[in-house]
Backbone as CSV, one residue per row, in Angstrom:
resi,resn,N_x,N_y,N_z,CA_x,CA_y,CA_z,C_x,C_y,C_z
1,MET,30.395,-36.125,-27.559,30.131,-37.232,-28.449,29.809,-38.468,-27.612
2,LYS,28.776,-39.155,-27.972,28.342,-40.325,-27.237,28.975,-41.573,-27.805
3,PHE,29.298,-42.487,-26.858,29.848,-43.781,-27.278,28.691,-44.639,-27.754
4,PRO,28.794,-45.166,-28.943,27.665,-45.961,-29.453,27.499,-47.232,-28.628
5,LEU,26.275,-47.543,-28.312,25.975,-48.747,-27.552,26.014,-49.940,-28.487
6,LEU,26.881,-50.870,-28.169,27.019,-52.042,-29.011,26.088,-53.162,-28.568
7,MET,25.618,-53.077,-27.333,24.742,-54.114,-26.812,23.384,-53.523,-26.486
8,THR,22.431,-54.372,-26.551,21.103,-53.927,-26.144,21.071,-53.871,-24.621
9,ARG,20.114,-53.196,-24.126,19.978,-53.015,-22.683,19.830,-54.363,-21.980
10,THR,19.188,-55.320,-22.565,18.967,-56.619,-21.926,20.243,-57.435,-21.827
11,LEU,21.245,-57.127,-22.638,22.511,-57.858,-22.590,23.560,-57.190,-21.707
12,ARG,23.358,-55.937,-21.359,24.366,-55.219,-20.583,24.577,-55.830,-19.195
13,ILE,23.517,-56.128,-18.466,23.664,-56.660,-17.103,24.318,-58.037,-17.123
14,PRO,23.846,-58.987,-17.945,24.555,-60.276,-17.976,26.013,-60.132,-18.409
15,ALA,26.290,-59.236,-19.328,27.670,-59.029,-19.769,28.516,-58.470,-18.632
16,ALA,27.952,-57.554,-17.855,28.680,-56.988,-16.711,28.963,-58.070,-15.679
17,VAL,28.002,-58.961,-15.473,28.198,-60.063,-14.533,29.310,-60.976,-15.025
18,VAL,29.315,-61.294,-16.300,30.352,-62.164,-16.862,31.722,-61.509,-16.728
19,VAL,31.819,-60.230,-17.041,33.094,-59.525,-16.919,33.556,-59.528,-15.458
20,THR,32.643,-59.301,-14.532,32.986,-59.301,-13.114,33.466,-60.676,-12.676
21,VAL,32.758,-61.716,-13.082,33.144,-63.083,-12.707,34.521,-63.423,-13.264
22,VAL,34.777,-63.067,-14.515,36.082,-63.341,-15.122,37.172,-62.553,-14.405
23,ALA,36.899,-61.284,-14.087,37.888,-60.465,-13.391,38.177,-61.040,-12.007
24,VAL,37.146,-61.466,-11.307,37.346,-62.048,-9.982,38.128,-63.345,-10.081
25,SER,37.804,-64.163,-11.073,38.495,-65.454,-11.185,39.986,-65.282,-11.427
26,PHE,40.377,-64.182,-12.066,41.803,-63.952,-12.311,42.493,-63.168,-11.194
27,THR,41.756,-62.333,-10.491,42.393,-61.437,-9.518,42.198,-61.833,-8.065
28,TYR,41.173,-62.581,-7.740,40.911,-62.937,-6.338,41.893,-64.020,-5.906
29,PRO,42.526,-63.861,-4.738,43.449,-64.899,-4.265,42.708,-66.227,-4.109
30,GLY,43.141,-67.226,-4.818,42.486,-68.532,-4.768,41.485,-68.720,-5.891
31,GLY,41.249,-67.684,-6.669,40.372,-67.813,-7.824,38.898,-67.693,-7.489
32,LEU,38.095,-68.064,-8.456,36.651,-67.918,-8.365,36.066,-68.795,-7.259
33,ALA,36.576,-70.005,-7.113,36.043,-70.903,-6.081,36.240,-70.301,-4.686
34,ALA,37.396,-69.719,-4.445,37.654,-69.084,-3.148,36.751,-67.873,-2.947
35,ALA,36.522,-67.119,-4.011,35.644,-65.953,-3.907,34.220,-66.383,-3.569
36,VAL,33.731,-67.442,-4.205,32.383,-67.936,-3.920,32.295,-68.436,-2.486
37,GLU,33.316,-69.189,-2.039,33.329,-69.693,-0.668,33.344,-68.549,0.340
38,ASP,34.179,-67.539,0.094,34.235,-66.382,0.996,32.902,-65.642,1.023
39,PHE,32.264,-65.520,-0.141,30.969,-64.852,-0.215,29.933,-65.629,0.595
40,GLN,29.963,-66.953,0.488,29.022,-67.791,1.228,29.280,-67.725,2.729
41,ASN,30.521,-67.554,3.114,30.888,-67.533,4.538,30.941,-66.121,5.120
42,TYR,30.515,-65.127,4.381,30.609,-63.741,4.817,29.940,-63.529,6.179
43,GLY,28.750,-64.076,6.353,28.036,-63.898,7.614,28.810,-64.453,8.790
44,ARG,29.383,-65.654,8.610,30.167,-66.264,9.683,31.417,-65.437,9.963
45,PHE,32.106,-64.988,8.913,33.302,-64.161,9.088,32.952,-62.860,9.816
46,HIS,31.847,-62.272,9.434,31.416,-61.023,10.050,31.140,-61.247,11.547
47,HIS,30.466,-62.337,11.871,30.191,-62.667,13.277,31.498,-62.898,14.036
48,GLU,32.448,-63.613,13.434,33.743,-63.854,14.080,34.481,-62.548,14.332
49,MET,34.404,-61.634,13.386,35.052,-60.325,13.567,34.397,-59.550,14.712
50,ASP,33.070,-59.575,14.774,32.370,-58.894,15.874,32.752,-59.508,17.219
51,THR,32.823,-60.843,17.252,33.204,-61.538,18.477,34.626,-61.162,18.878
52,ALA,35.535,-61.118,17.912,36.930,-60.752,18.196,37.018,-59.306,18.691
53,ARG,36.243,-58.411,18.104,36.236,-57.013,18.542,35.725,-56.902,19.979
54,ASP,34.671,-57.655,20.295,34.136,-57.644,21.659,35.169,-58.186,22.646
55,ARG,35.867,-59.259,22.252,36.886,-59.850,23.125,38.052,-58.879,23.323
56,ASP,38.445,-58.182,22.259,39.507,-57.175,22.377,39.114,-56.083,23.368
57,ALA,37.870,-55.626,23.276,37.401,-54.577,24.189,37.403,-55.091,25.627
58,GLU,36.985,-56.347,25.808,36.984,-56.954,27.139,38.409,-57.061,27.687
59,LEU,39.344,-57.472,26.839,40.744,-57.579,27.265,41.331,-56.210,27.582
60,ASP,40.978,-55.210,26.786,41.451,-53.853,27.068,40.968,-53.383,28.433
61,THR,39.698,-53.625,28.725,39.138,-53.238,30.017,39.843,-53.980,31.145
62,HIS,40.060,-55.289,30.943,40.745,-56.091,31.962,42.176,-55.582,32.160
63,SER,42.859,-55.256,31.069,44.242,-54.769,31.158,44.320,-53.460,31.923
64,VAL,43.394,-52.566,31.650,43.383,-51.287,32.369,43.177,-51.544,33.855
65,GLY,42.255,-52.442,34.192,42.028,-52.780,35.594,43.253,-53.396,36.234
66,LEU,43.926,-54.245,35.481,45.141,-54.885,35.988,46.242,-53.861,36.237
67,PHE,46.436,-52.951,35.286,47.465,-51.917,35.455,47.125,-50.995,36.630
68,ASP,45.854,-50.678,36.788,45.434,-49.859,37.932,45.716,-50.589,39.246
69,ARG,45.431,-51.892,39.272,45.669,-52.672,40.490,47.160,-52.732,40.806
70,ILE,47.986,-52.913,39.793,49.439,-52.938,40.011,49.919,-51.594,40.550
71,ALA,49.430,-50.513,39.974,49.828,-49.179,40.444,49.385,-48.956,41.888
72,THR,48.199,-49.429,42.224,47.713,-49.280,43.598,48.555,-50.115,44.553
73,LYS,48.906,-51.326,44.134,49.773,-52.157,44.978,51.134,-51.496,45.179
74,GLN,51.650,-50.884,44.133,52.930,-50.168,44.264,52.813,-49.023,45.256
75,ALA,51.689,-48.332,45.224,51.476,-47.232,46.176,51.399,-47.771,47.610
76,ILE,50.761,-48.912,47.786,50.687,-49.532,49.120,52.082,-49.919,49.595
77,ILE,52.868,-50.500,48.707,54.236,-50.894,49.067,55.059,-49.657,49.430
78,HIS,54.844,-48.575,48.732,55.519,-47.315,49.074,55.161,-46.905,50.506
79,GLU,53.897,-47.057,50.868,53.456,-46.740,52.226,54.088,-47.700,53.246
80,VAL,54.256,-48.955,52.868,54.920,-49.916,53.751,56.353,-49.459,54.007
81,PHE,57.062,-49.072,52.955,58.446,-48.627,53.098,58.548,-47.338,53.909
82,ALA,57.505,-46.531,53.835,57.506,-45.286,54.609,57.122,-45.542,56.072
83,GLY,56.726,-46.773,56.386,56.372,-47.114,57.758,54.965,-46.730,58.153
84,ARG,54.134,-46.365,57.184,52.774,-45.930,57.480,51.753,-47.065,57.393
85,VAL,52.163,-48.221,56.841,51.251,-49.350,56.672,51.945,-50.614,57.145
86,THR,51.243,-51.410,57.938,51.785,-52.685,58.417,51.537,-53.776,57.385
87,LEU,52.158,-54.915,57.618,51.936,-56.069,56.739,50.459,-56.459,56.729
88,ALA,49.825,-56.483,57.881,48.410,-56.873,57.966,47.533,-55.920,57.149
89,ASP,47.787,-54.613,57.290,47.002,-53.633,56.531,47.244,-53.770,55.030
90,ALA,48.499,-53.941,54.654,48.832,-54.082,53.237,48.186,-55.341,52.662
91,ALA,48.241,-56.447,53.395,47.630,-57.696,52.925,46.120,-57.528,52.784
92,ASP,45.487,-56.853,53.737,44.046,-56.581,53.630,43.734,-55.765,52.372
93,ARG,44.533,-54.759,52.118,44.315,-53.915,50.936,44.555,-54.702,49.645
94,PHE,45.613,-55.501,49.620,45.879,-56.335,48.448,44.699,-57.273,48.189
95,LEU,44.179,-57.884,49.252,43.064,-58.813,49.101,41.819,-58.089,48.600
96,THR,41.558,-56.907,49.128,40.415,-56.121,48.664,40.540,-55.785,47.183
97,LEU,41.749,-55.451,46.755,41.979,-55.120,45.345,41.776,-56.317,44.414
98,THR,42.090,-57.504,44.891,42.182,-58.671,44.023,41.011,-59.633,44.164
99,ALA,40.268,-59.552,45.233,39.256,-60.557,45.559,38.233,-60.796,44.448
100,ASP,37.886,-59.780,43.680,36.862,-59.956,42.652,37.406,-60.484,41.324
101,ASP,38.702,-60.673,41.217,39.319,-61.209,39.993,39.644,-62.691,40.222
102,THR,38.773,-63.555,39.749,38.933,-64.990,40.022,40.220,-65.547,39.420
103,GLN,40.605,-65.071,38.256,41.850,-65.559,37.648,43.059,-65.176,38.498
104,ALA,43.093,-63.951,38.963,44.212,-63.505,39.794,44.236,-64.277,41.104
105,MET,43.068,-64.494,41.688,43.022,-65.236,42.943,43.463,-66.683,42.737
106,ASP,43.034,-67.289,41.642,43.473,-68.663,41.351,44.989,-68.718,41.183
107,PHE,45.540,-67.719,40.497,46.994,-67.659,40.313,47.702,-67.527,41.662
108,LEU,47.228,-66.619,42.496,47.867,-66.397,43.799,47.731,-67.618,44.711
109,ARG,46.601,-68.301,44.609,46.416,-69.515,45.420,47.386,-70.616,44.978
110,ALA,47.657,-70.663,43.682,48.609,-71.658,43.178,50.053,-71.245,43.472
111,ARG,50.310,-69.956,43.459,51.684,-69.454,43.635,52.151,-69.489,45.085
112,TYR,51.263,-69.133,46.009,51.651,-69.019,47.416,50.890,-70.044,48.249
113,ASP,51.634,-70.775,49.072,50.942,-71.659,49.997,50.490,-70.841,51.191
114,GLY,49.529,-71.370,51.870,48.978,-70.684,53.033,47.604,-71.229,53.330
115,SER,47.180,-71.059,54.554,45.885,-71.611,54.937,44.727,-70.694,54.562
116,THR,45.016,-69.418,54.336,43.953,-68.463,53.982,44.436,-67.559,52.851
117,ASP,43.472,-66.915,52.211,43.830,-65.946,51.169,44.592,-64.766,51.769
118,LEU,44.274,-64.410,53.002,44.990,-63.314,53.652,46.467,-63.664,53.845
119,GLU,46.750,-64.905,54.227,48.147,-65.329,54.370,48.850,-65.300,53.013
120,ARG,48.154,-65.731,51.979,48.741,-65.677,50.629,49.025,-64.226,50.228
121,MET,48.111,-63.323,50.567,48.313,-61.911,50.237,49.480,-61.332,51.024
122,ALA,49.653,-61.768,52.255,50.802,-61.293,53.044,52.092,-61.721,52.349
123,ARG,52.119,-62.936,51.849,53.294,-63.400,51.092,53.489,-62.554,49.828
124,ASN,52.372,-62.217,49.175,52.437,-61.398,47.974,52.959,-59.999,48.286
125,VAL,52.546,-59.435,49.410,53.039,-58.119,49.843,54.556,-58.182,50.019
126,ILE,55.031,-59.219,50.696,56.472,-59.341,50.940,57.222,-59.512,49.620
127,GLU,56.655,-60.267,48.688,57.300,-60.416,47.366,57.375,-59.069,46.647
128,HIS,56.325,-58.286,46.726,56.354,-56.945,46.126,57.413,-56.085,46.802
129,ALA,57.503,-56.191,48.110,58.505,-55.409,48.843,59.915,-55.851,48.449
130,LYS,60.112,-57.158,48.312,61.427,-57.666,47.913,61.827,-57.157,46.527
131,ALA,60.853,-56.903,45.688,61.137,-56.428,44.333,61.562,-54.959,44.300
132,GLN,61.386,-54.237,45.403,61.746,-52.816,45.485,63.218,-52.664,45.826
133,ARG,64.078,-52.993,44.923,65.518,-52.982,45.175,66.110,-51.575,45.171
134,ASP,65.340,-50.596,44.747,65.876,-49.238,44.664,65.853,-48.512,46.003
135,ASP,65.230,-49.099,47.000,65.142,-48.461,48.306,66.345,-48.865,49.152
136,SER,66.957,-47.899,49.817,68.183,-48.166,50.584,67.932,-49.060,51.791
137,ASN,66.742,-49.001,52.374,66.458,-49.834,53.547,65.656,-51.079,53.164
138,HIS,65.843,-51.528,51.943,65.130,-52.672,51.383,65.212,-53.912,52.279
139,LYS,66.412,-54.310,52.646,66.592,-55.522,53.453,65.961,-55.385,54.833
140,ALA,66.085,-54.220,55.425,65.508,-54.008,56.753,63.979,-54.078,56.713
141,VAL,63.388,-53.503,55.677,61.919,-53.530,55.557,61.437,-54.964,55.347
142,VAL,62.106,-55.720,54.468,61.707,-57.105,54.223,61.858,-57.934,55.498
143,ALA,62.936,-57.737,56.245,63.127,-58.455,57.510,62.018,-58.098,58.499
144,HIS,61.656,-56.815,58.542,60.571,-56.380,59.429,59.246,-57.040,59.014
145,LEU,58.982,-57.106,57.715,57.762,-57.761,57.224,57.767,-59.250,57.567
146,ASP,58.942,-59.877,57.459,59.049,-61.298,57.833,58.696,-61.502,59.313
147,ARG,59.168,-60.589,60.179,58.841,-60.689,61.607,57.334,-60.503,61.839
148,GLN,56.741,-59.560,61.111,55.295,-59.348,61.219,54.524,-60.581,60.728
149,PHE,55.032,-61.201,59.679,54.395,-62.406,59.151,54.401,-63.515,60.206
150,ARG,55.570,-63.747,60.801,55.697,-64.795,61.823,54.765,-64.506,62.999
151,ALA,54.702,-63.247,63.431,53.843,-62.877,64.562,52.360,-63.080,64.215
152,ARG,51.998,-62.776,62.996,50.584,-62.866,62.583,50.147,-64.298,62.329
153,PHE,50.990,-65.088,61.663,50.572,-66.430,61.214,51.212,-67.567,62.005
154,GLY,52.145,-67.258,62.894,52.708,-68.267,63.776,53.743,-69.178,63.159
155,HIS,54.232,-68.818,61.996,55.295,-69.600,61.353,56.035,-68.701,60.372
156,PRO,57.251,-69.112,59.995,58.007,-68.258,59.051,57.377,-68.298,57.659
157,ARG,57.715,-67.308,56.924,57.210,-67.209,55.548,57.830,-68.299,54.741
């Protein structure tokens, strides 16, 4: 059984628009004015979302690189504790890992005093070594690194 059409075809579309507008005005948060404003700003919102998605992807990539660099530094410190890497070698490796990250280099330059980035990295190596409290010869290794620092740079850390 067919539902009898109460409206002519020419009135159906305007009636549907009116029903939609009334429904939106009652159900949309902020009412009809907010819905119209959001509709007008859709392009800008869409662009902002794309920009935020791109920034998230960039941050994810940076975070992965940062975590990889930290893991590599930990491996270098492990080699220092095993006696296979000197302070100079570790500082060179730390600098190689970090040199292309301007934010990290700016942070390290502000955190550690020193006349060169290599001296700052040597300080950073010793700080990483000091953080390895789980090693039984922790104090001896840090003291040895301090002696290497003095020999290399001509002054105490």
